[in-house]
Amino acid sequence: YFGFTIDVTEMDLLISQLVAVYDQYRTTLTCGGYTQEVYEEYLSDLEAAGADEYLQQIQQQLDAWVAEQ
């Protein structure tokens, strides 16, 4: 996939929502002070913020790029 670049121009709001969730949990997750419950809450919050939609948009872009190659 050398040469593929993600176009994020239409994902500003989505990305900012995901970054906000990450920022909320960053210290806990990166310092190892989390529990399974906190991790599951983090994943749930990411899903609520649109992580699946974000991944879907990137996959669509990748699929289109591969079809053009």
N, CA, C and O atoms as a MOPAC input file, in Angstrom:
PM7 MOZYME 1SCF
protein

 N      0.81500 1    -1.19500 1     0.00000 1
 C      0.00000 1     0.00000 1     0.00000 1
 C      0.85900 1     1.26000 1     0.00000 1
 O      0.44500 1     2.32800 1     0.45100 1
 N      2.06500 1     1.09500 1    -0.52100 1
 C      2.95500 1     2.23900 1    -0.65200 1
 C      2.34000 1     3.24500 1    -1.60800 1
 O      1.99000 1     2.91000 1    -2.73900 1
 N      2.21400 1     4.46900 1    -1.14800 1
 C      1.63000 1     5.51000 1    -1.96800 1
 C      0.22600 1     5.89300 1    -1.55500 1
 O     -0.29600 1     6.91000 1    -2.01100 1
 N     -0.39400 1     5.10000 1    -0.70000 1
 C     -1.74600 1     5.41300 1    -0.23400 1
 C     -1.67700 1     6.48400 1     0.85100 1
 O     -0.87300 1     6.39700 1     1.78000 1
 N     -2.52500 1     7.48400 1     0.71700 1
 C     -2.61500 1     8.55500 1     1.71100 1
 C     -4.07400 1     8.75800 1     2.08600 1
 O     -4.94200 1     8.85700 1     1.21800 1
 N     -4.33200 1     8.81800 1     3.36900 1
 C     -5.69600 1     9.02900 1     3.85200 1
 C     -6.08300 1    10.48800 1     3.64900 1
 O     -5.31500 1    11.39400 1     3.97300 1
 N     -7.27400 1    10.70700 1     3.11200 1
 C     -7.81900 1    12.06000 1     2.94100 1
 C     -8.76000 1    12.31500 1     4.12000 1
 O     -9.84700 1    11.74200 1     4.19400 1
 N     -8.33000 1    13.17900 1     5.03700 1
 C     -9.11000 1    13.43300 1     6.24800 1
 C     -9.92100 1    14.72100 1     6.17700 1
 O    -10.48200 1    15.15300 1     7.18400 1
 N     -9.98900 1    15.33900 1     4.99800 1
 C    -10.63800 1    16.64900 1     4.89600 1
 C    -12.09100 1    16.63700 1     5.34500 1
 O    -12.58200 1    17.65000 1     5.84200 1
 N    -12.78800 1    15.52600 1     5.18500 1
 C    -14.19800 1    15.47300 1     5.57100 1
 C    -14.40400 1    14.76400 1     6.90800 1
 O    -15.53300 1    14.43100 1     7.26800 1
 N    -13.32000 1    14.53300 1     7.64100 1
 C    -13.41500 1    13.79500 1     8.89900 1
 C    -12.98300 1    14.62200 1    10.10700 1
 O    -12.69400 1    14.06100 1    11.16300 1
 N    -12.93500 1    15.93200 1     9.96900 1
 C    -12.44700 1    16.78800 1    11.05000 1
 C    -13.20200 1    16.58100 1    12.35800 1
 O    -12.58600 1    16.38900 1    13.40600 1
 N    -14.52500 1    16.61800 1    12.30400 1
 C    -15.32700 1    16.46600 1    13.51400 1
 C    -15.13800 1    15.07800 1    14.11700 1
 O    -14.97900 1    14.93400 1    15.32900 1
 N    -15.15600 1    14.08700 1    13.28100 1
 C    -14.98900 1    12.70400 1    13.72600 1
 C    -13.63700 1    12.51600 1    14.40500 1
 O    -13.55700 1    11.92200 1    15.48000 1
 N    -12.59400 1    13.01200 1    13.79300 1
 C    -11.25200 1    12.89200 1    14.36500 1
 C    -11.16200 1    13.64300 1    15.68200 1
 O    -10.55900 1    13.14200 1    16.63000 1
 N    -11.74100 1    14.82000 1    15.76500 1
 C    -11.67300 1    15.58000 1    17.01900 1
 C    -12.41900 1    14.86300 1    18.13900 1
 O    -12.00800 1    14.93400 1    19.29700 1
 N    -13.50100 1    14.17700 1    17.81000 1
 C    -14.22400 1    13.40300 1    18.82500 1
 C    -13.38000 1    12.23300 1    19.31300 1
 O    -13.33800 1    11.95200 1    20.51100 1
 N    -12.71600 1    11.55800 1    18.39900 1
 C    -11.85800 1    10.42800 1    18.78300 1
 C    -10.65600 1    10.89700 1    19.60000 1
 O    -10.26900 1    10.24000 1    20.56700 1
 N    -10.07200 1    12.01500 1    19.22200 1
 C     -8.93500 1    12.56800 1    19.96700 1
 C     -9.37200 1    12.96100 1    21.37900 1
 O     -8.62000 1    12.77400 1    22.33600 1
 N    -10.57000 1    13.50000 1    21.50900 1
 C    -11.07100 1    13.88000 1    22.83100 1
 C    -11.20200 1    12.66100 1    23.73900 1
 O    -10.88000 1    12.72800 1    24.92600 1
 N    -11.67200 1    11.55400 1    23.18300 1
 C    -11.77500 1    10.31800 1    23.97300 1
 C    -10.38300 1     9.83800 1    24.35200 1
 O    -10.14100 1     9.48000 1    25.50500 1
 N     -9.47000 1     9.82800 1    23.39400 1
 C     -8.10100 1     9.40300 1    23.68500 1
 C     -7.48500 1    10.27700 1    24.77600 1
 O     -6.87000 1     9.76800 1    25.71300 1
 N     -7.65200 1    11.59200 1    24.65100 1
 C     -7.09700 1    12.50400 1    25.64500 1
 C     -7.64500 1    12.22800 1    27.04500 1
 O     -6.93200 1    12.35400 1    28.04100 1
 N     -8.90700 1    11.85500 1    27.10400 1
 C     -9.53900 1    11.55900 1    28.39200 1
 C     -8.87300 1    10.36100 1    29.07700 1
 O     -8.75000 1    10.33800 1    30.30200 1
 N     -8.44800 1     9.37800 1    28.30000 1
 C     -7.90300 1     8.13800 1    28.85500 1
 C     -6.38600 1     8.00700 1    28.71400 1
 O     -5.80100 1     7.06300 1    29.24400 1
 N     -5.75800 1     8.91500 1    28.02400 1
 C     -4.34300 1     8.79300 1    27.66900 1
 C     -3.43900 1     8.47200 1    28.85200 1
 O     -2.69300 1     7.49300 1    28.80900 1
 N     -3.49400 1     9.26100 1    29.88300 1
 C     -2.59900 1     9.06000 1    31.02000 1
 C     -2.80600 1     7.69500 1    31.66100 1
 O     -1.84100 1     6.99000 1    31.95300 1
 N     -4.03700 1     7.33000 1    31.87500 1
 C     -4.33600 1     6.04000 1    32.49000 1
 C     -3.83900 1     4.89300 1    31.63100 1
 O     -3.24200 1     3.94800 1    32.14700 1
 N     -4.07700 1     4.96100 1    30.32900 1
 C     -3.69600 1     3.87300 1    29.43600 1
 C     -2.19100 1     3.78300 1    29.22500 1
 O     -1.64000 1     2.68200 1    29.20200 1
 N     -1.52600 1     4.90000 1    29.07200 1
 C     -0.09600 1     4.86700 1    28.77600 1
 C      0.76800 1     4.62400 1    30.00100 1
 O      1.91900 1     4.20600 1    29.87500 1
 N      0.23400 1     4.87800 1    31.16800 1
 C      1.01700 1     4.65600 1    32.39100 1
 C      0.73000 1     3.30000 1    33.02400 1
 O      1.30100 1     2.96200 1    34.06100 1
 N     -0.14300 1     2.53300 1    32.40800 1
 C     -0.40600 1     1.18900 1    32.89400 1
 C     -1.27600 1     1.12300 1    34.12800 1
 O     -1.34800 1     0.07800 1    34.77400 1
 N     -1.92900 1     2.19900 1    34.46600 1
 C     -2.75500 1     2.21900 1    35.66000 1
 C     -4.21900 1     1.94700 1    35.37500 1
 O     -5.10200 1     2.49100 1    36.03700 1
 N     -4.47000 1     1.10900 1    34.39400 1
 C     -5.85800 1     0.85600 1    34.01400 1
 C     -6.27700 1    -0.55600 1    34.39100 1
 O     -5.45100 1    -1.44200 1    34.61300 1
 N     -7.56400 1    -0.72600 1    34.45500 1
 C     -8.15300 1    -2.04000 1    34.71100 1
 C     -8.88800 1    -2.48800 1    33.44400 1
 O     -9.05000 1    -1.71400 1    32.50100 1
 N     -9.31500 1    -3.71300 1    33.43800 1
 C    -10.08700 1    -4.21700 1    32.30100 1
 C    -11.36300 1    -3.38900 1    32.13300 1
 O    -11.79600 1    -3.12600 1    31.01200 1
 N    -11.95200 1    -2.98600 1    33.24200 1
 C    -13.17500 1    -2.17700 1    33.20800 1
 C    -12.91700 1    -0.82600 1    32.53100 1
 O    -13.71600 1    -0.38000 1    31.70800 1
 N    -11.81700 1    -0.18700 1    32.87300 1
 C    -11.47800 1     1.10400 1    32.27000 1
 C    -11.20700 1     0.92900 1    30.77700 1
 O    -11.63300 1     1.75300 1    29.96700 1
 N    -10.50300 1    -0.13400 1    30.41400 1
 C    -10.20800 1    -0.39800 1    29.01000 1
 C    -11.49100 1    -0.61200 1    28.22000 1
 O    -11.63600 1    -0.08000 1    27.11900 1
 N    -12.41500 1    -1.37800 1    28.76300 1
 C    -13.68600 1    -1.61400 1    28.08300 1
 C    -14.49600 1    -0.33400 1    27.96400 1
 O    -15.18200 1    -0.12000 1    26.96400 1
 N    -14.42100 1     0.51800 1    28.97900 1
 C    -15.09600 1     1.82200 1    28.93400 1
 C    -14.47900 1     2.68800 1    27.83400 1
 O    -15.19000 1     3.36800 1    27.09400 1
 N    -13.15300 1     2.65500 1    27.73700 1
 C    -12.43900 1     3.40100 1    26.68800 1
 C    -12.89900 1     2.94200 1    25.29800 1
 O    -13.21200 1     3.76700 1    24.44000 1
 N    -12.93700 1     1.64000 1    25.08500 1
 C    -13.38700 1     1.11800 1    23.79600 1
 C    -14.83200 1     1.51000 1    23.50400 1
 O    -15.17000 1     1.84900 1    22.37000 1
 N    -15.66800 1     1.46300 1    24.51000 1
 C    -17.06800 1     1.85600 1    24.35000 1
 C    -17.17800 1     3.33400 1    23.98700 1
 O    -17.97100 1     3.71000 1    23.12400 1
 N    -16.38500 1     4.16100 1    24.64400 1
 C    -16.40000 1     5.60000 1    24.35200 1
 C    -15.87100 1     5.88600 1    22.94500 1
 O    -16.37800 1     6.77200 1    22.25600 1
 N    -14.85400 1     5.13600 1    22.52100 1
 C    -14.36100 1     5.29400 1    21.15500 1
 C    -15.44300 1     4.93100 1    20.15000 1
 O    -15.63300 1     5.62500 1    19.15100 1
 N    -16.14400 1     3.84500 1    20.41800 1
 C    -17.23000 1     3.43700 1    19.52700 1
 C    -18.30900 1     4.50700 1    19.46400 1
 O    -18.81200 1     4.82500 1    18.38700 1
 N    -18.66500 1     5.06100 1    20.62000 1
 C    -19.68800 1     6.10800 1    20.67400 1
 C    -19.22800 1     7.37500 1    19.94100 1
 O    -20.04900 1     8.12100 1    19.40700 1
 N    -17.91700 1     7.61100 1    19.91900 1
 C    -17.37600 1     8.80100 1    19.25300 1
 C    -17.24000 1     8.61300 1    17.74400 1
 O    -16.94600 1     9.56800 1    17.02600 1
 N    -17.45300 1     7.38100 1    17.25500 1
 C    -17.43700 1     7.16500 1    15.81800 1
 C    -16.24000 1     6.40400 1    15.28700 1
 O    -15.90500 1     6.54600 1    14.11100 1
 N    -15.58600 1     5.60400 1    16.10800 1
 C    -14.41100 1     4.86200 1    15.64900 1
 C    -14.74000 1     3.94500 1    14.47600 1
 O    -13.95400 1     3.83500 1    13.53500 1
 N    -15.88300 1     3.29400 1    14.52600 1
 C    -16.25400 1     2.39600 1    13.43100 1
 C    -16.45500 1     3.16500 1    12.12300 1
 O    -16.04500 1     2.71100 1    11.05500 1
 N    -17.08300 1     4.32100 1    12.22200 1
 C    -17.29200 1     5.15300 1    11.03000 1
 C    -15.94800 1     5.62900 1    10.47000 1
 O    -15.74700 1     5.64300 1     9.25600 1
 N    -15.04300 1     6.01400 1    11.35000 1
 C    -13.69900 1     6.44800 1    10.94300 1
 C    -12.99200 1     5.33400 1    10.17800 1
 O    -12.45700 1     5.56100 1     9.09300 1
 N    -12.99300 1     4.14500 1    10.74200 1
 C    -12.34500 1     3.00600 1    10.08700 1
 C    -13.02000 1     2.66000 1     8.76800 1
 O    -12.35200 1     2.29400 1     7.80100 1
 N    -14.33500 1     2.77300 1     8.72900 1
 C    -15.08000 1     2.48200 1     7.50500 1
 C    -14.69800 1     3.46800 1     6.39500 1
 O    -14.51700 1     3.07100 1     5.24400 1
 N    -14.57900 1     4.73700 1     6.74000 1
 C    -14.21200 1     5.73700 1     5.73700 1
 C    -12.81000 1     5.49800 1     5.19300 1
 O    -12.56700 1     5.64400 1     3.99500 1
 N    -11.89300 1     5.13000 1     6.07600 1
 C    -10.53700 1     4.83500 1     5.62700 1
 C    -10.53400 1     3.59800 1     4.74000 1
 O     -9.84500 1     3.57000 1     3.72000 1
 N    -11.29700 1     2.57400 1     5.11400 1
 C    -11.36400 1     1.36200 1     4.31000 1
 C    -11.92200 1     1.65900 1     2.92600 1
 O    -11.43500 1     1.12100 1     1.93100 1
 N    -12.94100 1     2.51200 1     2.85500 1
 C    -13.51400 1     2.88500 1     1.55600 1
 C    -12.48000 1     3.58600 1     0.68800 1
 O    -12.38700 1     3.32400 1    -0.51200 1
 N    -11.70500 1     4.47500 1     1.29300 1
 C    -10.65800 1     5.16700 1     0.54800 1
 C     -9.59800 1     4.18000 1     0.05900 1
 O     -9.14700 1     4.25700 1    -1.08400 1
 N     -9.20900 1     3.26100 1     0.92700 1
 C     -8.21300 1     2.26800 1     0.55100 1
 C     -8.72500 1     1.36800 1    -0.56800 1
 O     -8.00100 1     1.08700 1    -1.52300 1
 N     -9.95900 1     0.92000 1    -0.45100 1
 C    -10.54500 1     0.07500 1    -1.49300 1
 C    -10.57000 1     0.79900 1    -2.84000 1
 O    -10.25500 1     0.20500 1    -3.87100 1
 N    -10.94300 1     2.07500 1    -2.83000 1
 C    -10.97700 1     2.86300 1    -4.06300 1
 C     -9.57200 1     3.02300 1    -4.63100 1
 O     -9.37600 1     2.93500 1    -5.84400 1
 N     -8.60300 1     3.25600 1    -3.76700 1
 C     -7.22100 1     3.43100 1    -4.20500 1
 C     -6.69100 1     2.13100 1    -4.82200 1
 O     -6.05500 1     2.15600 1    -5.87600 1
 N     -6.95400 1     1.00300 1    -4.16700 1
 C     -6.49700 1    -0.28800 1    -4.68300 1
 C     -7.14200 1    -0.57900 1    -6.04300 1
 O     -6.48300 1    -1.10600 1    -6.94000 1
 N     -8.42000 1    -0.23900 1    -6.19900 1
 C     -9.11200 1    -0.47800 1    -7.46500 1
 C     -8.49200 1     0.33500 1    -8.60800 1
 O     -8.54700 1    -0.07500 1    -9.76700 1
 N     -7.91000 1     1.47100 1    -8.27700 1
 C     -7.28700 1     2.31800 1    -9.29000 1
 C     -5.88600 1     1.85800 1    -9.66700 1
 O     -5.36900 1     2.25800 1   -10.71000 1
 N     -5.27600 1     1.04100 1    -8.85300 1
 C     -3.89000 1     0.62100 1    -9.09500 1
 C     -3.78200 1    -0.44400 1   -10.15900 1
 O     -2.68000 1    -0.89600 1   -10.47000 1

